[in-house]
Coordinates of C-alpha atoms in Angstrom, one line a residue:
X1 CA 40.1 123.9 122.8
X2 CA 38.8 127.5 122.7
X3 CA 39.7 127.8 119.0
X4 CA 37.6 124.7 118.3
X5 CA 34.5 126.1 120.2
X6 CA 34.6 129.6 118.6
X7 CA 33.1 128.7 115.2
X8 CA 30.3 126.7 116.7
X9 CA 29.5 129.4 119.3
X10 CA 29.2 132.1 116.5
X11 CA 26.9 129.9 114.5
X12 CA 24.7 129.1 117.5
X13 CA 24.4 132.8 118.4
X14 CA 23.5 133.7 114.8
X15 CA 20.9 130.9 114.6
X16 CA 19.4 131.9 117.9
X17 CA 19.1 135.6 117.0
X18 CA 17.6 134.7 113.6
X19 CA 15.0 132.4 115.3
X20 CA 14.1 135.2 117.8
X21 CA 13.6 137.7 114.9
X22 CA 11.3 135.3 113.1
X23 CA 9.2 134.6 116.2
X24 CA 9.0 138.3 117.0
X25 CA 8.1 139.2 113.5
X26 CA 5.1 136.7 113.5
X27 CA 4.0 136.6 117.2
X28 CA 5.2 139.7 119.0
X29 CA 4.5 142.6 116.6
X30 CA 4.1 145.0 119.5
X31 CA 7.8 144.8 120.6
X32 CA 9.6 148.0 120.4
X33 CA 11.6 148.7 117.2
X34 CA 14.7 149.4 119.3
X35 CA 15.0 145.8 120.4
X36 CA 14.4 144.5 116.9
X37 CA 17.2 146.7 115.7
X38 CA 19.4 145.4 118.5
X39 CA 18.7 141.8 117.4
X40 CA 19.5 142.7 113.8
X41 CA 22.8 144.3 114.8
X42 CA 23.7 141.2 116.8
X43 CA 22.8 139.0 113.9
X44 CA 24.8 141.1 111.4
X45 CA 27.8 141.2 113.8
X46 CA 27.7 137.4 114.3
X47 CA 27.6 136.9 110.5
X48 CA 30.6 139.2 110.1
X49 CA 32.5 137.2 112.8
X50 CA 31.6 134.0 111.0
X51 CA 32.8 135.4 107.7
X52 CA 36.1 136.4 109.4
X53 CA 36.4 132.9 110.8
X54 CA 35.8 131.4 107.4
X55 CA 38.4 133.6 105.8
X56 CA 40.9 132.7 108.5
X57 CA 40.1 129.0 108.2
X58 CA 40.6 129.2 104.4
X59 CA 44.0 130.8 105.0
X60 CA 45.0 128.1 107.5
X61 CA 43.9 125.4 105.0
X62 CA 46.1 127.0 102.4
X63 CA 49.0 127.1 104.8
X64 CA 48.5 123.5 105.7
X65 CA 48.3 122.5 102.0
X66 CA 51.5 124.5 101.3
X67 CA 53.2 122.8 104.3
X68 CA 52.0 119.4 103.1
X69 CA 53.3 120.0 99.6
X70 CA 56.6 121.2 101.1
X71 CA 56.8 118.2 103.4
X72 CA 56.0 115.9 100.5
X73 CA 58.8 117.4 98.4
X74 CA 61.2 117.2 101.3
X75 CA 60.3 113.6 101.9
X76 CA 60.8 112.9 98.2
X77 CA 64.2 114.5 98.3
X78 CA 65.1 112.7 101.5
X79 CA 64.1 109.4 99.9
X80 CA 66.3 110.2 96.8
X81 CA 69.2 111.1 99.1
X82 CA 68.7 108.0 101.2
X83 CA 68.7 105.9 98.0
X84 CA 71.8 107.7 96.8
X85 CA 73.5 107.3 100.2
X86 CA 72.6 103.6 100.2
X87 CA 74.0 103.2 96.7
X88 CA 77.2 105.1 97.6
X89 CA 77.6 103.2 100.8
X90 CA 77.3 99.9 98.9
X91 CA 79.9 101.1 96.3
X92 CA 82.2 102.2 99.1
X93 CA 81.7 99.0 100.9
X94 CA 82.5 97.1 97.7
X95 CA 85.7 99.1 97.2
X96 CA 86.6 98.7 100.8
X97 CA 86.1 95.0 100.5
X98 CA 88.5 94.9 97.5
X99 CA 91.1 96.7 99.6
X100 CA 90.4 94.6 102.6
X101 CA 90.6 91.2 100.8
X102 CA 92.9 91.7 97.8
X103 CA 95.5 94.5 98.3
X104 CA 98.7 92.7 99.5
X105 CA 99.5 95.3 102.1
X106 CA 99.2 95.1 105.9
X107 CA 96.9 98.1 106.5
X108 CA 95.6 99.2 109.9
X109 CA 94.4 102.4 111.6
X110 CA 95.0 103.3 115.3
X111 CA 93.8 106.2 117.4
X112 CA 96.1 108.3 119.6
X113 CA 95.7 105.7 122.4
X114 CA 97.0 103.1 119.9
X115 CA 93.7 101.2 119.8
X116 CA 93.1 99.6 116.5
X117 CA 90.0 101.0 114.8
X118 CA 90.5 99.4 111.3
X119 CA 92.4 96.5 109.9
X120 CA 92.3 94.7 106.6
X121 CA 92.2 90.9 106.0
X122 CA 96.0 90.7 105.3
X123 CA 96.7 92.4 108.6
X124 CA 94.6 89.9 110.5
X125 CA 96.0 86.9 108.7
X126 CA 99.5 88.0 109.4
X127 CA 98.9 87.8 113.1
X128 CA 96.5 84.8 112.8
X129 CA 93.7 86.6 114.6
X130 CA 90.0 87.1 114.2
X131 CA 88.5 90.6 113.8
X132 CA 87.0 90.6 117.3
X133 CA 90.5 89.9 118.7
X134 CA 91.8 93.1 117.2
X135 CA 88.9 95.5 117.1
X136 CA 89.4 98.2 119.8
X137 CA 92.4 96.4 121.3
X138 CA 95.6 98.2 122.2
X139 CA 98.6 97.5 119.9
X140 CA 100.6 95.7 122.5
X141 CA 97.6 93.5 123.4
X142 CA 97.6 91.6 120.0
X143 CA 100.8 92.5 118.2
X144 CA 104.1 90.8 118.9
X145 CA 107.1 92.8 120.1
X146 CA 108.7 92.7 116.7
X147 CA 105.8 94.5 115.1
X148 CA 105.0 97.0 117.9
X149 CA 108.6 98.0 118.6
X150 CA 109.0 100.1 115.5
X151 CA 105.7 101.9 116.2
X152 CA 106.8 102.6 119.8
X153 CA 110.2 103.9 118.6
X154 CA 108.5 106.5 116.4
X155 CA 105.2 107.2 118.2
X156 CA 106.2 110.7 119.4
X157 CA 107.2 111.7 115.8
X158 CA 104.0 110.2 114.4
X159 CA 101.7 112.0 116.9
X160 CA 103.7 115.2 116.1
X161 CA 102.5 114.9 112.5
X162 CA 105.6 113.3 110.9
X163 CA 105.2 110.6 108.3
X164 CA 107.7 107.7 108.9
X165 CA 109.2 105.5 106.2
X166 CA 111.3 102.4 107.1
X167 CA 112.5 99.2 105.7
X168 CA 112.7 96.1 107.8
X169 CA 112.4 92.3 108.0
X170 CA 109.5 90.7 109.8
X171 CA 108.8 87.0 110.3
X172 CA 105.5 85.5 109.6
X173 CA 103.5 83.3 111.9
X174 CA 105.3 80.3 110.3
X175 CA 108.7 81.9 110.9
X176 CA 109.5 82.9 107.4
X177 CA 111.3 86.4 107.1
X178 CA 110.1 89.0 104.6
X179 CA 111.3 92.4 103.6
X180 CA 108.7 95.1 104.2
X181 CA 108.6 98.8 103.5
X182 CA 106.6 100.3 106.5
X183 CA 104.9 103.6 106.5
X184 CA 103.3 105.4 109.4
X185 CA 100.9 108.2 108.2
X186 CA 99.4 110.6 110.8
X187 CA 95.6 111.4 110.5
X188 CA 94.5 115.0 111.2
X189 CA 91.1 116.4 111.8
X190 CA 89.7 119.6 110.2
X191 CA 91.5 121.7 112.8
X192 CA 94.9 120.0 112.1
X193 CA 94.9 118.0 115.3
X194 CA 96.3 114.5 115.1
X195 CA 93.6 112.0 116.0
X196 CA 95.2 108.8 114.9
X197 CA 97.6 107.2 112.3
X198 CA 97.7 104.6 109.6
X199 CA 100.2 101.8 109.4
X200 CA 101.1 100.3 106.0
X201 CA 103.5 97.4 105.6
X202 CA 104.2 96.8 101.9
X203 CA 106.1 93.7 100.9
X204 CA 109.0 94.5 98.7
X205 CA 107.8 92.6 95.6
X206 CA 111.2 92.6 93.8
X207 CA 112.7 90.9 96.8
X208 CA 110.1 88.2 97.2
X209 CA 112.4 85.4 96.3
X210 CA 115.2 86.4 98.6
X211 CA 114.2 84.4 101.5
X212 CA 113.1 81.2 99.7
X213 CA 115.6 78.5 99.5
X214 CA 115.7 76.1 96.6
X215 CA 114.3 73.3 98.7
X216 CA 111.4 75.5 99.8
X217 CA 110.6 77.0 96.4
X218 CA 107.9 74.6 95.5
X219 CA 106.4 74.2 98.9
X220 CA 106.3 77.9 99.9
X221 CA 104.9 80.8 97.9
X222 CA 107.1 83.7 97.0
X223 CA 105.3 85.8 99.6
X224 CA 103.1 84.0 102.1
X225 CA 100.5 86.7 102.5
X226 CA 99.8 86.6 98.8
X227 CA 98.3 83.2 99.2
X228 CA 95.9 84.5 101.8
X229 CA 94.3 87.1 99.6
X230 CA 94.6 86.5 96.0
X231 CA 94.0 83.8 93.4
X232 CA 96.0 83.3 90.3
X233 CA 95.0 85.6 87.4
X234 CA 95.7 85.3 83.7
X235 CA 99.0 86.7 82.7
X236 CA 97.2 88.6 80.0
X237 CA 94.9 90.6 82.4
X238 CA 95.5 91.7 86.0
X239 CA 92.3 93.4 86.9
X240 CA 93.4 94.1 90.5
X241 CA 96.2 96.4 89.3
X242 CA 94.9 97.4 85.9
X243 CA 98.3 96.6 84.4
X244 CA 98.3 94.6 81.2
X245 CA 100.9 93.4 78.8
X246 CA 100.0 96.2 76.4
X247 CA 100.4 98.8 79.2
X248 CA 103.9 97.4 80.1
X249 CA 104.9 97.5 76.4
X250 CA 103.7 101.1 76.1
X251 CA 105.5 102.1 79.3
X252 CA 108.8 100.6 78.1
X253 CA 108.4 102.2 74.6
X254 CA 107.6 105.6 76.1
X255 CA 110.1 105.4 79.0
X256 CA 107.4 105.9 81.6
X257 CA 109.7 104.9 84.5
X258 CA 111.7 106.7 87.1
X259 CA 115.0 105.4 88.3
X260 CA 116.1 105.6 91.9
X261 CA 119.4 104.7 93.5
X262 CA 120.4 103.5 96.9
X263 CA 123.9 104.0 98.2
X264 CA 126.1 101.0 98.9
X265 CA 128.6 102.3 101.5
X266 CA 132.2 101.1 101.9
X267 CA 132.5 100.2 105.6
X268 CA 136.3 100.9 105.8
X269 CA 136.5 104.7 106.1
X270 CA 140.1 104.6 104.8
X271 CA 139.0 102.6 101.7
X272 CA 139.8 104.1 98.3
X273 CA 136.9 102.1 96.8
X274 CA 134.5 104.3 94.7
X275 CA 130.9 104.8 95.7
X276 CA 128.4 102.1 94.7
X277 CA 124.7 102.5 94.0
X278 CA 122.0 99.9 93.3
X279 CA 119.5 101.1 90.7
X280 CA 115.8 100.7 91.5
X281 CA 113.0 101.3 89.1
X282 CA 109.4 102.6 89.6
X283 CA 106.6 102.8 87.1
X284 CA 104.3 105.8 86.6
X285 CA 101.4 104.0 88.4
X286 CA 103.6 103.6 91.4
X287 CA 104.6 107.2 91.4
X288 CA 100.9 108.1 91.5
X289 CA 100.2 105.7 94.3
X290 CA 98.0 103.5 92.1
X291 CA 100.0 100.4 93.0
X292 CA 102.5 99.4 95.7
X293 CA 106.2 100.2 95.0
X294 CA 108.0 97.4 93.0
X295 CA 104.8 95.4 92.5
X296 CA 104.8 95.9 88.7
X297 CA 108.1 93.9 88.3
X298 CA 106.4 90.5 88.9
X299 CA 103.9 91.4 86.2
X300 CA 106.7 92.3 83.7
X301 CA 108.3 89.0 84.5
X302 CA 105.1 87.1 83.9
X303 CA 104.6 88.9 80.6
X304 CA 108.1 87.9 79.5
X305 CA 109.2 91.5 79.1
X306 CA 112.1 91.7 81.5
X307 CA 114.8 91.7 78.8
X308 CA 113.2 94.8 77.2
X309 CA 112.9 96.5 80.6
X310 CA 116.6 95.6 81.4
X311 CA 117.6 97.1 78.1
X312 CA 115.8 100.3 78.9
X313 CA 117.5 100.6 82.3
X314 CA 121.0 100.0 80.7
X315 CA 120.3 102.6 78.0
X316 CA 119.1 105.1 80.6
X317 CA 122.0 104.7 83.0
X318 CA 124.5 105.0 80.1
X319 CA 122.7 108.2 79.0
X320 CA 123.0 109.6 82.6
X321 CA 126.7 108.7 82.7
X322 CA 127.2 110.7 79.5
X323 CA 125.2 113.8 80.7
X324 CA 124.8 115.0 84.3
X325 CA 126.9 112.1 85.8
X326 CA 129.7 112.6 83.3
X327 CA 133.1 111.9 84.9
X328 CA 131.6 109.9 87.8
X329 CA 133.7 107.2 89.3
X330 CA 130.6 105.5 91.0
X331 CA 129.7 102.0 90.2
X332 CA 126.0 101.4 89.3
X333 CA 124.5 98.0 90.1
X334 CA 121.7 96.8 87.8
X335 CA 119.5 93.9 88.5
X336 CA 119.3 91.3 85.7
X337 CA 116.3 89.0 85.4
X338 CA 116.4 85.3 84.6
X339 CA 115.0 85.9 81.2
X340 CA 117.7 88.4 80.4
X341 CA 120.3 85.9 81.4
X342 CA 118.9 83.6 78.7
X343 CA 118.8 86.3 76.1
X344 CA 121.9 85.8 74.0
X345 CA 121.5 89.2 72.3
X346 CA 121.6 91.2 75.6
X347 CA 125.4 91.1 75.9
X348 CA 125.9 92.4 72.4
X349 CA 123.4 95.1 73.2
X350 CA 125.5 96.2 76.2
X351 CA 128.7 96.1 74.2
X352 CA 127.2 98.2 71.5
X353 CA 125.9 100.8 74.0
X354 CA 129.3 101.0 75.8
X355 CA 131.2 101.4 72.5
X356 CA 129.0 104.2 71.3
X357 CA 129.0 106.1 74.7
X358 CA 132.8 105.6 75.4
X359 CA 132.1 105.3 79.1
X360 CA 134.2 102.9 81.2
X361 CA 132.6 99.4 81.4
X362 CA 133.6 98.9 85.0
X363 CA 131.0 101.5 86.0
X364 CA 128.3 99.0 85.3
X365 CA 127.8 96.0 87.7
X366 CA 125.1 93.4 86.9
X367 CA 123.4 91.8 89.9
X368 CA 122.2 88.2 89.5
X369 CA 119.9 86.5 92.0
X370 CA 121.2 83.3 93.5
X371 CA 118.0 81.4 92.7
X372 CA 118.2 82.5 89.1
X373 CA 121.8 81.4 88.9
X374 CA 120.9 78.0 90.3
X375 CA 118.0 77.5 88.0
X376 CA 119.8 78.7 84.9
X377 CA 123.4 77.8 85.7
X378 CA 124.7 77.3 82.2
X379 CA 123.2 80.6 81.0
X380 CA 124.5 82.4 84.1
X381 CA 128.1 81.1 83.6
X382 CA 128.0 82.2 80.0
X383 CA 126.6 85.6 80.9
X384 CA 129.0 86.3 83.8
X385 CA 132.0 85.3 81.6
X386 CA 131.0 87.4 78.6
X387 CA 129.9 90.5 80.5
X388 CA 133.2 90.5 82.5
X389 CA 135.1 90.3 79.2
X390 CA 133.5 93.6 78.3
X391 CA 134.9 95.0 81.5
X392 CA 131.7 95.1 83.5
X393 CA 131.3 93.7 87.0
X394 CA 129.1 91.0 88.4
X395 CA 127.4 90.6 91.7
X396 CA 125.7 87.4 93.1
X397 CA 122.8 88.5 95.2
X398 CA 120.8 87.0 98.1
X399 CA 123.7 84.7 98.9
X400 CA 124.0 82.3 101.9
X401 CA 120.5 80.9 102.6
X402 CA 121.4 77.3 101.8
X403 CA 124.5 75.1 101.5
X404 CA 124.2 74.8 97.7
X405 CA 125.3 78.5 97.5
X406 CA 128.9 77.5 98.0
X407 CA 128.9 75.4 94.8
X408 CA 128.0 78.4 92.8
X409 CA 131.2 80.2 93.8
X410 CA 133.2 77.4 92.3
X411 CA 131.5 77.8 88.9
X412 CA 130.9 81.5 88.6
X413 CA 133.3 84.3 88.0
X414 CA 132.0 87.2 90.1
X415 CA 133.3 90.4 91.6
X416 CA 130.9 90.9 94.5
X417 CA 128.9 88.7 96.8
X418 CA 125.8 90.3 98.4
X419 CA 124.9 88.5 101.6
X420 CA 121.2 87.7 102.0
X421 CA 119.3 90.4 104.1
X422 CA 117.5 87.8 106.2
X423 CA 120.9 86.7 107.6
X424 CA 122.1 90.3 108.1
X425 CA 119.0 91.4 110.0
X426 CA 119.2 88.5 112.5
X427 CA 123.0 88.4 113.0
X428 CA 123.0 90.5 116.2
X429 CA 120.5 88.2 117.9
X430 CA 121.3 84.9 116.3
X431 CA 124.8 83.4 116.8
X432 CA 124.2 81.0 113.9
X433 CA 123.6 83.8 111.5
X434 CA 126.6 85.7 112.9
X435 CA 128.8 82.8 112.3
X436 CA 127.4 82.3 108.8
X437 CA 128.3 85.9 107.9
X438 CA 131.8 85.4 109.2
X439 CA 132.1 82.2 107.2
X440 CA 130.9 83.8 104.0
X441 CA 133.3 86.7 104.4
X442 CA 136.3 84.3 104.9
X443 CA 135.4 82.3 101.8
X444 CA 134.9 85.5 99.7
X445 CA 138.3 86.8 100.8
X446 CA 140.1 83.6 99.7
X447 CA 138.4 84.0 96.3
X448 CA 139.3 87.7 96.1
X449 CA 135.6 88.6 96.0
X450 CA 134.3 91.7 97.8
X451 CA 131.3 91.3 100.1
X452 CA 128.1 93.4 100.4
X453 CA 125.7 93.2 103.3
X454 CA 122.2 94.1 102.3
X455 CA 119.3 95.3 104.5
X456 CA 121.5 96.9 107.1
X457 CA 119.0 98.7 109.4
X458 CA 121.0 100.3 112.1
X459 CA 124.5 101.5 113.2
X460 CA 125.0 98.5 115.5
X461 CA 124.8 96.1 112.6
X462 CA 127.1 98.3 110.5
X463 CA 129.7 98.3 113.3
X464 CA 129.6 94.5 113.7
X465 CA 129.9 94.1 109.9
X466 CA 132.9 96.4 109.9
X467 CA 134.5 94.3 112.7
X468 CA 133.9 91.1 110.7
X469 CA 135.5 92.6 107.6
X470 CA 132.6 93.0 105.2
X471 CA 133.5 95.5 102.5
X472 CA 130.1 97.2 101.8
X473 CA 126.8 97.8 103.5
X474 CA 123.4 98.7 102.0
X475 CA 120.0 99.4 103.6
X476 CA 117.8 102.0 105.2
X477 CA 120.3 102.3 108.0
X478 CA 122.9 103.4 105.5
X479 CA 120.9 105.5 103.0
X480 CA 117.4 105.7 101.6
X481 CA 116.6 105.4 97.9
X482 CA 116.6 108.7 96.1
X483 CA 115.8 109.8 92.6
X484 CA 118.8 109.2 90.3
X485 CA 118.5 112.7 89.0
X486 CA 119.4 114.0 92.5
X487 CA 122.5 111.8 92.8
X488 CA 125.0 114.4 91.5
X489 CA 123.9 116.9 94.2
X490 CA 123.9 114.3 97.0
X491 CA 127.4 113.1 95.9
X492 CA 128.8 116.6 96.2
X493 CA 127.3 117.0 99.7
X494 CA 128.8 113.6 100.7
X495 CA 132.2 114.7 99.5
X496 CA 132.0 118.1 101.1
X497 CA 129.9 117.8 104.3
X498 CA 129.3 120.9 106.3

C-alpha cells in the first residue's frame, strides 16, 4: 500500500510547493529570499524523486512485459507439449487396445502383493470375468487353483528377479484343455528393485489341433480364445502379424528360420535305444519377439506353403547330419503337414537327399498328426508305406483322444505312437486317463510299436509312465527345447555327466 501512495505523495508535494512559490511571487514579495530558496530546493528535490519513481516504474513495466512474454512462450510450449502428449497418449491407447483385444496371449501384470494391476481382454475372457472383478484383486481371489498354483510355486524365484518359462496344459471355462507356454517376467524399477511381474500364457499354435476330436472339429475352434479376440482375415494379408505370403516365400527361400530340438527320453535307463529329438522351427520374427512362438505355422498352412517349408527342414537336418552332427546315432523327428502328405513329389525329394548325403535313413522319423491321418487316410497310408521303404521311421502323433484312433492302427504302418498330451497331463488325477494310457500301451506292444508320452511336466508323471511300460517321454519335465546348433555339446554333456 505504501508503494502505491508514494507517487501521489511526491506529486502532491511538488504541486503544493509550486503553488506556494507562485502565490509568494505575486502577493508576498517581502518574504525573505531564504524561504524562497528553501521552497525551490523542496520543489527541485520533489521533481528528482518523481523522476526516480518514473524511471523505476518504467523498469518495472519492462520487467513485467518481459515476464509476460516469457509466460506467453511458456504457455505456448506447454500447449504444444499437451497436444503432443494427448496425441501420444491416443496412439499408445490405440496400440494398447490392439494388444488388449487382438493378441492371442493371456497377459496380466501383478504387483509384489500379487494384486492384478493390468489384464488384457483374452485374460479376462479365459476366466469369464469382467474388468472390475479382476482390477486390484489378489490372484487367489479370482483365479482358479490350476492357474495360480504355478505362480505360487515360483513366486520366490520371480520376486528374486528370475524369469520363469514353463509349458503346461490348462482347461478353459468350458473344460477344453490347451497347451500353453507360460512366462513370468519380473519388473524392476530404476534402482533394480522388483516391484511386480508380468504373466504371459501363449497358446502353442502348432499344437492347436491336438485336443480337438474329430467329432468336435466343426463345433469347436482350434483354440477357443482365438474366437474371443479375432475375426477371420484374408489369407493374403494378416495385418495383425504383418506376415504375408510373399514374406513366407522370402523366408523359405532365404532360410530365415532357426531349428530347435527337444529331447525325447527313453524311460528305461537300461535301454539301448538311441536318443530321439523332435525338431521345432521358429521364424526370424519370432526370434525378435515380433510374434508369439509357433504362431507363423498356421499362416504357412493357410498360404499352402507347408510342403516347401517341410522340404527346407529336411534339407537343413540332413545338412546338419553331414556336418557338426556327423556320426550321430540320434533319431530326429520331423513334423509333416497334411499338404505335404498329399504332395506326391515329397517322398522322391527325401529319397534324393538321402542318396546324395549317404546318411542312414533311419535317423529321420516323420511325425503325422492323427487328425491329418484321419482326414487324408489314403494319402497317409501311401506316405507311411513309401517313406518306410526308404528306411525312415514314422510316428502317429496326438493319439488316443477318440475311439476312432484304434482303427488307424489297423491301416497304418508306423514305428512310434505318441500319446496325446491332454491324456498324459491328467493321468495322475484322472483314473480314466490312466487306464487309457495303459490300454494304448498294451495295444502298441502287441503291434510292436514303441510309445512316446508327450507333455510330461514332472518327475511323478515320468515315474508312473515308466511303471506302465511307456518307452519314451517328452516335455518340459524332461528337457526344454534348445537350438539345434547346441545339440552336439549337450549330447556330450549327457553322455559324460560330471
